[in-house]
Coordinates of N, CA and C in Angstrom, one line a residue:
X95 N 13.9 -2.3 144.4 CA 13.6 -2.3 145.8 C 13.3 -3.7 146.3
X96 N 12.4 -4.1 146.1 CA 12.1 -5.9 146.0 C 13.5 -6.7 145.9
X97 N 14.3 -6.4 145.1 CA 15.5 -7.2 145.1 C 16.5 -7.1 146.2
X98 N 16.6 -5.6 146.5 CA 17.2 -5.0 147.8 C 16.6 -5.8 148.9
X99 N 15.4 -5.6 149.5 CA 14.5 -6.1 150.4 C 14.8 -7.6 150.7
X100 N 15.1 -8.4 149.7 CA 15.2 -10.3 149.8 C 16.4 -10.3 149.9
X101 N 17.4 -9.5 149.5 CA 19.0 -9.4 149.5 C 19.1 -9.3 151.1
X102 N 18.6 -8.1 151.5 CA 18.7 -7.5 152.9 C 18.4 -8.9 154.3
X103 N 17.4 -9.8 153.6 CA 17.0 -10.5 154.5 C 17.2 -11.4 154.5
X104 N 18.3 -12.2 153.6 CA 19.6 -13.2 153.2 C 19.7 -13.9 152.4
X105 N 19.9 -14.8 152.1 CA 19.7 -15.8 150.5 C 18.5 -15.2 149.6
X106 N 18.5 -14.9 148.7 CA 17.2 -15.4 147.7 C 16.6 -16.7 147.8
X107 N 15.3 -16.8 147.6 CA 14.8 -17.5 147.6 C 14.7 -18.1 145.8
X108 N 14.9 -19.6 146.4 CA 14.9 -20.3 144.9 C 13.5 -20.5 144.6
X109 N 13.0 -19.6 143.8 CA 11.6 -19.7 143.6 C 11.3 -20.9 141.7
X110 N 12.2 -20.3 141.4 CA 12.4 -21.5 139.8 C 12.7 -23.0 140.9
X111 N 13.5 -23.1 141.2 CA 13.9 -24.3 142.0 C 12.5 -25.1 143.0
X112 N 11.7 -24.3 143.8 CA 10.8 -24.5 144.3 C 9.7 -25.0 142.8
X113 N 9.5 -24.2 142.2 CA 8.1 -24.6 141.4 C 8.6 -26.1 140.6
X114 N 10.1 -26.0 140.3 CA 10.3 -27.4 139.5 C 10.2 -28.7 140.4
X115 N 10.7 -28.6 142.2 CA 10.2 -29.6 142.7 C 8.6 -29.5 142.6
X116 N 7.9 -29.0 143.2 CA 6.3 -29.3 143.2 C 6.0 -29.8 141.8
X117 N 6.5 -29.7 140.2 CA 6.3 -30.0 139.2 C 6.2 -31.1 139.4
X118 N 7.6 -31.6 139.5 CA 8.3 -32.9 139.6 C 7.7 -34.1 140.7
X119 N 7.0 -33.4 141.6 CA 6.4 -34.2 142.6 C 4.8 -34.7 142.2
X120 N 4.6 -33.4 141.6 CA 3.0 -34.0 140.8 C 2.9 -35.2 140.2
X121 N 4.4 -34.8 138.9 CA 4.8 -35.7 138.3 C 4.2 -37.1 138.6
X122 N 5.4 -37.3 139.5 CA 5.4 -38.8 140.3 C 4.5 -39.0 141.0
X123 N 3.7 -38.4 141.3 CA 2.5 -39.3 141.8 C 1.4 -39.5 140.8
X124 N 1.5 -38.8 139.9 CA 0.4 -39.3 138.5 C 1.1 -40.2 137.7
X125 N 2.4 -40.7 138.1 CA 3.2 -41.7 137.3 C 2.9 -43.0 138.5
X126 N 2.9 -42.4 139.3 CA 2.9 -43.7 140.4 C 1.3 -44.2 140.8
X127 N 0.3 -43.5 140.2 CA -0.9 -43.9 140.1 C -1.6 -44.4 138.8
X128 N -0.4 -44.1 137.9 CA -0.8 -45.3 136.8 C 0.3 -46.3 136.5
X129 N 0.9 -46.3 137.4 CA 2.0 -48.2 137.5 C 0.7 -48.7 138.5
X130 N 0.2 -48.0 139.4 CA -0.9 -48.9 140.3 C -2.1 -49.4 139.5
X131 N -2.3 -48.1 139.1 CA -3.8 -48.4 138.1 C -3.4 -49.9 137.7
X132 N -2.5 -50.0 136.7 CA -2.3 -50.7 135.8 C -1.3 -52.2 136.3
X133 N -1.0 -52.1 137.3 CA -0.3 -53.2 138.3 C -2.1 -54.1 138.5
X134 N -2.9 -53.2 139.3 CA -3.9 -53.7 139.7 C -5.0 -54.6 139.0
X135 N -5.0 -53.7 137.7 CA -5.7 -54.1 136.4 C -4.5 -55.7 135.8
X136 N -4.1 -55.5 135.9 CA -2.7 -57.1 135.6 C -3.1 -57.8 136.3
X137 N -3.2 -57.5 137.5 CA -2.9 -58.6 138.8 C -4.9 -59.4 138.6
X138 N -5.9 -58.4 138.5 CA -7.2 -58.8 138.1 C -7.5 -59.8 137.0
X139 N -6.6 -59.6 136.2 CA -6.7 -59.9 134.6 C -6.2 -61.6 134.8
X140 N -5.1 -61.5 135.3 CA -4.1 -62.7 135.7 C -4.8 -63.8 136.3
X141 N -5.0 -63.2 137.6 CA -6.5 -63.8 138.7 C -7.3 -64.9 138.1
X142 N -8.0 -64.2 137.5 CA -9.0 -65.0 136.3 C -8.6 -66.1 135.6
X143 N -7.5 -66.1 135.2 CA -7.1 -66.9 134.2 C -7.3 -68.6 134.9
X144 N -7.6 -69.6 133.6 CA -8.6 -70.9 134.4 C -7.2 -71.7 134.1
X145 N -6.6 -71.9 135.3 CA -5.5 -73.0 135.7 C -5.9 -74.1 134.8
X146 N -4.6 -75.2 134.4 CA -4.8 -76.7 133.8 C -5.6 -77.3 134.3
X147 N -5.6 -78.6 133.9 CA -6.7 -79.6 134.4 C -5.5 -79.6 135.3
X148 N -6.1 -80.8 136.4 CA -4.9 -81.1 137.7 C -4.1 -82.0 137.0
X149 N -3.0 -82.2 137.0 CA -2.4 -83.2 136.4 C -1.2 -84.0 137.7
X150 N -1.3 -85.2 138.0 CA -0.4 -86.6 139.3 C 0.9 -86.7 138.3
X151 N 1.8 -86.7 138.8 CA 2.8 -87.1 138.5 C 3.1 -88.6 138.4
X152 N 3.8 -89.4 137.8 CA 3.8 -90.8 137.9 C 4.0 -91.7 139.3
X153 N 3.2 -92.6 139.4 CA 2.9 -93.1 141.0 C 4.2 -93.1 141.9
X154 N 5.3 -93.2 141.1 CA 6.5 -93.6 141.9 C 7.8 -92.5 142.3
X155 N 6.5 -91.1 142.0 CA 7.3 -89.9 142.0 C 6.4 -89.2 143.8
X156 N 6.8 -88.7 144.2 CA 6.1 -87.5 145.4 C 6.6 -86.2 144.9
X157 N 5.9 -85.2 145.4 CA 5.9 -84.4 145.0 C 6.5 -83.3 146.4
X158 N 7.6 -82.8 146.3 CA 8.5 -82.2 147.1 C 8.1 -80.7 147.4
X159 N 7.8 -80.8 149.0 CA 6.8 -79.8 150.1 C 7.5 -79.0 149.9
X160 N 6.3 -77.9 149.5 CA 7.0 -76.7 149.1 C 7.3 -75.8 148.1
X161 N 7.8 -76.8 147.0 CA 8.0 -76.7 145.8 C 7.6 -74.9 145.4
X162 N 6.7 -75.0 144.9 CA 5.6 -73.9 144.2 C 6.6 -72.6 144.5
X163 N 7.0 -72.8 146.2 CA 7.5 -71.0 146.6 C 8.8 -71.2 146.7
X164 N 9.6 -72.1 146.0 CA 11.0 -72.1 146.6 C 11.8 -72.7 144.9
X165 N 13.1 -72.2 144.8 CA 13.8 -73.3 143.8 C 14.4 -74.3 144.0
X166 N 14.5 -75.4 143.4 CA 15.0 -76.2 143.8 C 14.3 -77.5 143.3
X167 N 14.2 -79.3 143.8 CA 13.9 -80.1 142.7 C 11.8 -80.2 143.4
X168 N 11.5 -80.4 143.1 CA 9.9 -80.6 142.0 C 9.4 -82.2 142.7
X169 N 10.6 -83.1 142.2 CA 9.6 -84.5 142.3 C 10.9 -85.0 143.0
X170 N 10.1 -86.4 144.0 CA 11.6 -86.9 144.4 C 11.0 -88.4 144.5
X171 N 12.1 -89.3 144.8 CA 11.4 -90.9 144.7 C 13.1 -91.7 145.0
X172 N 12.6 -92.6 145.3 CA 13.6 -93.3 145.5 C 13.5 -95.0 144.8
X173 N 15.0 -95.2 144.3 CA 15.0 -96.5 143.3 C 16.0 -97.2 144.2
X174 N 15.8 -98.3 144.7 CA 16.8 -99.3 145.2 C 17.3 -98.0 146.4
X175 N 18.8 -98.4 146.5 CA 19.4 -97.3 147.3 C 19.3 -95.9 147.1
X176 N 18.9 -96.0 146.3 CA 19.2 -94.4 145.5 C 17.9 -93.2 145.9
X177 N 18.5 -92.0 145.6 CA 17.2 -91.2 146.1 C 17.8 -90.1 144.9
X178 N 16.3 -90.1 144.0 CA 16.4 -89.5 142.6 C 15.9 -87.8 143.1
X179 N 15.9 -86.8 143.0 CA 15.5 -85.7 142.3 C 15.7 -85.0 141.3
X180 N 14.3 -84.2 140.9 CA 13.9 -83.6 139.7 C 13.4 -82.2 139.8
X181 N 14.5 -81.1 139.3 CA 14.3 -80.5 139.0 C 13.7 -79.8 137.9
X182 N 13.5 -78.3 137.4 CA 12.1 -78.0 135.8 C 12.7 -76.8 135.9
X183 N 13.0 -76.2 134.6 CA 12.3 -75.2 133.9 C 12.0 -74.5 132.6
X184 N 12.0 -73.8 132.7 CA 11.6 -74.4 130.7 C 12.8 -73.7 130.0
X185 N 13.0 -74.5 129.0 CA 14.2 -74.5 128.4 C 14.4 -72.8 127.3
X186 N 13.3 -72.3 127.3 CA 13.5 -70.8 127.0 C 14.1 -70.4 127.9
X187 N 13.8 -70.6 129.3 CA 14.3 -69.4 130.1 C 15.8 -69.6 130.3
X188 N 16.2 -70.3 129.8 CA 17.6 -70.3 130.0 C 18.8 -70.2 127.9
X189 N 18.0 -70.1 127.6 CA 18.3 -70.1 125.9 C 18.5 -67.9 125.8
X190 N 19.7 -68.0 125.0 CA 19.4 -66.2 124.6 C 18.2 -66.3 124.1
X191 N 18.5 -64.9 124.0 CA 17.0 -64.3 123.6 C 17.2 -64.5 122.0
X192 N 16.2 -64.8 121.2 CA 15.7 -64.6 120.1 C 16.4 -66.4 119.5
X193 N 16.8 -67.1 120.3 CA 17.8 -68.4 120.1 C 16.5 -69.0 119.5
X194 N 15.2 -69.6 120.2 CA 14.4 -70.3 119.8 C 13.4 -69.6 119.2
X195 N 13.7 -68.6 118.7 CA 12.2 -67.9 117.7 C 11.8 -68.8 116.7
X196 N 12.5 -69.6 116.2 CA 11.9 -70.3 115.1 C 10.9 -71.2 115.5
X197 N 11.1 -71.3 116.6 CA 10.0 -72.6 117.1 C 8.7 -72.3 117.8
X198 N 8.3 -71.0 117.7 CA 6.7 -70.6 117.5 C 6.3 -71.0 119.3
X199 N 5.5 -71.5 119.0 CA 4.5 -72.0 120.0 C 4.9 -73.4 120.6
X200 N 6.2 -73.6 120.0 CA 6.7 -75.3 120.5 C 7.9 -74.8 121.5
X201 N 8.1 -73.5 121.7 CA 8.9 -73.4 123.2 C 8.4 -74.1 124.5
X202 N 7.3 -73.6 124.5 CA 6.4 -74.1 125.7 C 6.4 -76.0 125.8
X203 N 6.9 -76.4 124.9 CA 6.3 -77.9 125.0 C 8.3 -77.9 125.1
X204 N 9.2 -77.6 125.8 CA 10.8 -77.8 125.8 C 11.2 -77.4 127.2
X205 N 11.6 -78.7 128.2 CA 11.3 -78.6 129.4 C 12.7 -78.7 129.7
X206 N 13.3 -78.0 130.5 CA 14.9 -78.3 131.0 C 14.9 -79.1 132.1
X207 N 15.3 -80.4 132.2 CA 15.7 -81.1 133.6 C 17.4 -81.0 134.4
X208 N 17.0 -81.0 135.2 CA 18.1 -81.1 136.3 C 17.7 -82.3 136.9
X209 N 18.5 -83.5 136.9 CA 18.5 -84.7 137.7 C 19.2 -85.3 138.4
X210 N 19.6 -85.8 139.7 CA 20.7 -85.5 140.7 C 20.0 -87.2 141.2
X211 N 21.2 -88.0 141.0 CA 21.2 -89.4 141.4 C 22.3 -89.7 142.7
X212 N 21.6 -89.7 143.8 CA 22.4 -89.9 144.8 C 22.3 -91.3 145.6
X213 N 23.4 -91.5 146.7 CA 23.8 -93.0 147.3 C 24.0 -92.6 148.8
X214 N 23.5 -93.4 149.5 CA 23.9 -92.8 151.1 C 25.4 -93.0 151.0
X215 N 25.6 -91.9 152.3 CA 26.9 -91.9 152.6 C 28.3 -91.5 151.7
X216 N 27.7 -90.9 150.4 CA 28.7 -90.7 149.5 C 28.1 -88.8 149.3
X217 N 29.6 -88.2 149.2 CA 29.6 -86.7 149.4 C 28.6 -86.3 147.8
X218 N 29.3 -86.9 146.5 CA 29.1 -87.0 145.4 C 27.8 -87.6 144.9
X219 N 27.0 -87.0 143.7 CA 26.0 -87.9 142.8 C 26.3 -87.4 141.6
X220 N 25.4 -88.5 141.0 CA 25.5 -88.5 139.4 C 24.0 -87.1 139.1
X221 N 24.6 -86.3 138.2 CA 23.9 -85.5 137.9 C 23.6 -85.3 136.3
X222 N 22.4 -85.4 135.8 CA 22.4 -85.1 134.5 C 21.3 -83.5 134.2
X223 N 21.7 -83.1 133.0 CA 20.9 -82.0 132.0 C 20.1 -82.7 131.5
X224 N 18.9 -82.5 131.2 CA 18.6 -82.8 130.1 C 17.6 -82.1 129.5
X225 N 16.8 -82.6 127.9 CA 15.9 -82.0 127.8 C 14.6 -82.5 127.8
X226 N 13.4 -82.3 128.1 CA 12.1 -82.9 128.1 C 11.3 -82.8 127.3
X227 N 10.6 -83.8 126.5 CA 9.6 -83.1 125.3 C 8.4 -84.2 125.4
X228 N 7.2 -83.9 124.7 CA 5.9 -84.8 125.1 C 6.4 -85.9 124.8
X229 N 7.6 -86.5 123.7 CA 7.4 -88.0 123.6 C 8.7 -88.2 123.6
X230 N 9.6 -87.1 124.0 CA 11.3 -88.0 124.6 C 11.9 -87.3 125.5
X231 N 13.3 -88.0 125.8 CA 13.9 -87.5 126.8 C 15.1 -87.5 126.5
X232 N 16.0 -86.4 126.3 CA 17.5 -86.1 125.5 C 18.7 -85.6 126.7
X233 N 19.6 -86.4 126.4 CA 20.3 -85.9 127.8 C 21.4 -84.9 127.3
X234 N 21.9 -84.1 127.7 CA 22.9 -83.1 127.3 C 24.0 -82.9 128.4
X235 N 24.1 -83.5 129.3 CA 25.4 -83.5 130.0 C 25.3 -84.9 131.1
X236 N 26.1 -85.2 131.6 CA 26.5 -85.7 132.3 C 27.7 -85.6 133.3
X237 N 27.9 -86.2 134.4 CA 28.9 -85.3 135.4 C 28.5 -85.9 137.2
X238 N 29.8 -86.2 137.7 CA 29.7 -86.5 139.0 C 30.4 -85.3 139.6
X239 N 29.2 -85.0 140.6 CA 29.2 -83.6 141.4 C 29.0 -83.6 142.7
X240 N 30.1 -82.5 143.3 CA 28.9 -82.6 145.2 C 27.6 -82.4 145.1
X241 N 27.0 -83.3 146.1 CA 25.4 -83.1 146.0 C 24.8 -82.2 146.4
X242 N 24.0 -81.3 145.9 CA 22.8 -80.2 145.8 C 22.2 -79.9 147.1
X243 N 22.4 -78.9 147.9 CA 22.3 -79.0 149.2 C 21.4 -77.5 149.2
X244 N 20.2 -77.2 150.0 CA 20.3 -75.9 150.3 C 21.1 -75.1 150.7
X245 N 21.6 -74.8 151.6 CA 22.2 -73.9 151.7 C 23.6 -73.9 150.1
X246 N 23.8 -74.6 149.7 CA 24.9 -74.5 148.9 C 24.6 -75.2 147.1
X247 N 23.6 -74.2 146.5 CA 23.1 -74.4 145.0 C 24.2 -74.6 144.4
X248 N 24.9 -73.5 144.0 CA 26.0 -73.5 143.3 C 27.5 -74.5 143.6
X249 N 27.9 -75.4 143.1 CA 29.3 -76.2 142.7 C 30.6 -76.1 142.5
X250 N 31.3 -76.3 142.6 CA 32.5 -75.7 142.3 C 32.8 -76.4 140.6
X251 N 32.4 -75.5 139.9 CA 32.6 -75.3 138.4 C 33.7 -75.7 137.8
X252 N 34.7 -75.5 138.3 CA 36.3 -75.9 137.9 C 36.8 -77.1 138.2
X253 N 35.4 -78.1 138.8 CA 36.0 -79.6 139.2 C 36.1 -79.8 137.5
X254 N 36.5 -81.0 137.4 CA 36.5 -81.6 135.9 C 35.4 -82.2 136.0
X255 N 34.6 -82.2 134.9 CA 33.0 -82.6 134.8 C 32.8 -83.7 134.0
X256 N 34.0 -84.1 133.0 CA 34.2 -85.4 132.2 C 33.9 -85.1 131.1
X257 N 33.6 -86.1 130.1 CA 33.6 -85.2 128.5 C 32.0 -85.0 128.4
X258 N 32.0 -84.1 127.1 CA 31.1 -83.9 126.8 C 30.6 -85.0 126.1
X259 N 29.0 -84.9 126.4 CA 28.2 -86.0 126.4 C 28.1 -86.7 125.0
X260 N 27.8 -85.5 123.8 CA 27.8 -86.0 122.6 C 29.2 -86.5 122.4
X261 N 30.3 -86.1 122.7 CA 31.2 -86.6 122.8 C 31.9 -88.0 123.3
X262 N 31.0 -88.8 123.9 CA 31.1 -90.3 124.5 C 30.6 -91.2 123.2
X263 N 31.2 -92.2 123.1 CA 30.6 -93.4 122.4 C 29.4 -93.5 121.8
X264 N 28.6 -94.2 121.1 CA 27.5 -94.1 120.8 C 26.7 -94.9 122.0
X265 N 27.5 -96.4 122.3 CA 27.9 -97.7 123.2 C 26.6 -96.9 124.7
X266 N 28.0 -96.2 125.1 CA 27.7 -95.5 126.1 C 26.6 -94.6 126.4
X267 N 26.5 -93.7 125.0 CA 24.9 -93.0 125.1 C 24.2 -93.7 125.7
X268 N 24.3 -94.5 125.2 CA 22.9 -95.4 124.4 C 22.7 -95.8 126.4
X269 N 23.5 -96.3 126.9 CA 23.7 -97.1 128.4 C 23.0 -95.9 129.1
X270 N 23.3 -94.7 129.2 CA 22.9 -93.9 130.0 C 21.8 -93.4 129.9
X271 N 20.8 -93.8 128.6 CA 19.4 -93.1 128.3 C 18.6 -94.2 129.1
X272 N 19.4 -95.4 128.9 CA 18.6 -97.2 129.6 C 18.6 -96.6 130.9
X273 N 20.0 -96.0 131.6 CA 20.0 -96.0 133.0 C 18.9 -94.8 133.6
X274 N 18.6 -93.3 133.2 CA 17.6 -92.6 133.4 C 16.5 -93.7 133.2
X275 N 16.3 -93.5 131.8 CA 14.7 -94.7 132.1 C 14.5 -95.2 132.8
X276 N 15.2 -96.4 133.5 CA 15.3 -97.8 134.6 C 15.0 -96.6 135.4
X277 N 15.1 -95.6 135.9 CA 15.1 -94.8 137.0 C 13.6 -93.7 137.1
X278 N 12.8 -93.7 135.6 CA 11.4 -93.0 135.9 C 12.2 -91.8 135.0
X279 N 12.8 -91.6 134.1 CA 13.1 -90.2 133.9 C 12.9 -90.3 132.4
X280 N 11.5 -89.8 131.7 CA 10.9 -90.5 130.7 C 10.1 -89.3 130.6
X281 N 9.4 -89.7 129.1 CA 8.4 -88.6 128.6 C 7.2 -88.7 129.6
X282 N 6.8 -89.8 130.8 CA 5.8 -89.4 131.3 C 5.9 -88.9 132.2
X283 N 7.2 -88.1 132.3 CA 6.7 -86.9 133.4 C 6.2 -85.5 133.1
X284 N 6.5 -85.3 131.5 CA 5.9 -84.4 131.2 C 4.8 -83.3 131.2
X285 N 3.3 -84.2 131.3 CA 2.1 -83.6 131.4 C 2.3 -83.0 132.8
X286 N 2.7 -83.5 133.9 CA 2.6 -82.9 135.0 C 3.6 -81.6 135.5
X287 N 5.3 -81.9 134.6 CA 5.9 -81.1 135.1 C 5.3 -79.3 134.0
X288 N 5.0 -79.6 132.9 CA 4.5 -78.7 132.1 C 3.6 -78.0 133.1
X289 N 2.6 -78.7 133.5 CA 1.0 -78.0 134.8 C 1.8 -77.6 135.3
X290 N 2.8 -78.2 136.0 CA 3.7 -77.3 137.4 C 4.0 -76.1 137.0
X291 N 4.7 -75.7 135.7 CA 5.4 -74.9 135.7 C 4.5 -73.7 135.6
X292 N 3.1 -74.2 134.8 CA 2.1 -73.0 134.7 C 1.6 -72.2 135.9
X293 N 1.3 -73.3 136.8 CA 1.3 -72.9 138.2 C 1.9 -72.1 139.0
X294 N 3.3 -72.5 138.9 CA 4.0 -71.7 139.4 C 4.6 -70.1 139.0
X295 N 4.5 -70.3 137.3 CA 5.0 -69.0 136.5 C 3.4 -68.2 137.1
X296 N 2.2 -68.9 137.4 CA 1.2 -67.9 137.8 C 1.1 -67.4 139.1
X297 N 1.9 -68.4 139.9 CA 2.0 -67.9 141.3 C 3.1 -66.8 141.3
X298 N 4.3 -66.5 140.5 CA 5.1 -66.0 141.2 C 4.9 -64.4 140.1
X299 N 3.9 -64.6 138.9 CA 3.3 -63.1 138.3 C 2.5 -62.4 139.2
X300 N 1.5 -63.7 140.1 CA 0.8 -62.6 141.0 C 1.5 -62.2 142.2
X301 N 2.6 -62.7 142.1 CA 3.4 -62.3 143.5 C 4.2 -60.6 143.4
X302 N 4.9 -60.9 141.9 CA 5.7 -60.0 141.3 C 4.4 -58.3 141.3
X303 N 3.1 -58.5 141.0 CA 2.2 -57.5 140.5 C 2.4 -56.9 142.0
X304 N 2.0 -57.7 143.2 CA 1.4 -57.5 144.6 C 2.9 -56.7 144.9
X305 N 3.8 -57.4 144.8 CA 5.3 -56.6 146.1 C 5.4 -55.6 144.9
X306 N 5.4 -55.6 143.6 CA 5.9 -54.1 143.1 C 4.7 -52.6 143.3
X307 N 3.7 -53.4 143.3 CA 2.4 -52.4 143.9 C 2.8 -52.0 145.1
X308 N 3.2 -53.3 146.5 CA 3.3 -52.7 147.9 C 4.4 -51.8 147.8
X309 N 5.6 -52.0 147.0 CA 6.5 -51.1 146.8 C 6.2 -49.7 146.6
X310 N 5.5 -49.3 145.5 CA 5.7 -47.8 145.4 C 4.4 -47.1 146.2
X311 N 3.7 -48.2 146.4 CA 2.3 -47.5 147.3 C 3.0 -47.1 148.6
X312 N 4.0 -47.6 148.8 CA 4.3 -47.8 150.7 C 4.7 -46.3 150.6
X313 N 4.5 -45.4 151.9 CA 4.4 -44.0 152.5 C 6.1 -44.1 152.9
X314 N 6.3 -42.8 152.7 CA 7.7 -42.6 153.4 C 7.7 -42.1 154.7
X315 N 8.8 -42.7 155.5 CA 8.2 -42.1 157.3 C 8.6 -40.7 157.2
X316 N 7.6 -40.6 157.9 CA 7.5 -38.5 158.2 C 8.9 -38.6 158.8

């Protein structure tokens, strides 16, 4: 009779279908109040944490407005004609994964540079890789490139970039570590670019906790 009766008065109702959304909704909100819990609890924990000592970069460097919330170069200065920037970041973050496990706790002290040597009036600058460590400075590429522009990070990759670096003379090495040097690009920028980066990997964890919290907290419009 009951069956007749819901037949008579048109569709059945999906009553299994009904109780699995309300399941499924409970669900997610006791899953979405412990990513909060636990977003919140991170973002507290993180908070606390007692920043480096301050650390100045070498007198003949400035330090480029802005930096902290944006990518892009870090230090800038100018040598004769020239106007140097310096880019950072640490040389794990760009290595596969599991590449530098052997090196423990000496990741953190392996700084990737990006260094971009430019000349007025010329489209092109000299650009070098390198690596940064407390008591040297190792260069791994070299290469004249269009110069580094906001709006336009990325290069055209398929220019020819010249040989590879270990690949050049010894003669010539040797010329290009003198020419960085003569230019400030030396183990003493180290202590400061290291602080920077702590700074900033803490500014952008407490950034990352806050927008993925405002994310799932935010209400859907009625």
């Amino acid at each position: 009779m009951w069956h007749r009766a819901f037949a008579g008065g048109g569709a059945a109702l999906p009553w299994r279908s009904l109780a699995r959304r309300s399941l499924f909704a409970g669900a997610s909100s006791a899953v979405d109040s412990i990513i909060l819990r636990s977003l919140k609890d991170h973002y507290l924990e993180v908070s606390k944490m007692t920043p480096p000592p301050k650390v100045n970069p070498p007198s003949s460097y400035t330090i480029v407005k802005g930096a902290l919330d944006q990518d892009g170069p870090v230090l800038r200065r100018s040598y004769k004609e020239e106007e140097i920037n310096i880019s950072v970041m640490r040389l794990s973050n760009i290595m596969p994964s599991g590449a530098d496990d052997d090196d423990g706790d000496d990741s953190i002290n392996q700084l990737f540079l990006h260094v971009e040597v430019s000349k007025p009036g010329r489209d092109d600058s000299l650009q070098f890789l390198c690596g940064l460590y407390p008591d040297a400075v190792g260069i791994h590429s070299v290469c004249l490139r269009p110069k580094v522009t906001e709006s336009s990070r990325l290069t055209d990759m398929t220019k020819y970039q010249g040989r590879v670096f270990q690949e050049l003379e010894q003669k010539m090495r040797d010329a290009f570590h003198i020419f960085i040097e003569t230019r400030g690009i030396n183990e003493k920028l180290f202590p400061f670019l290291q602080a920077w980066l702590y700074v900033k990997d803490h500014r952008n964890l407490m950034r990352w906790f806050k927008s993925v919290g405002t994310f799932i907290n935010e209400q859907k419009p009625a």
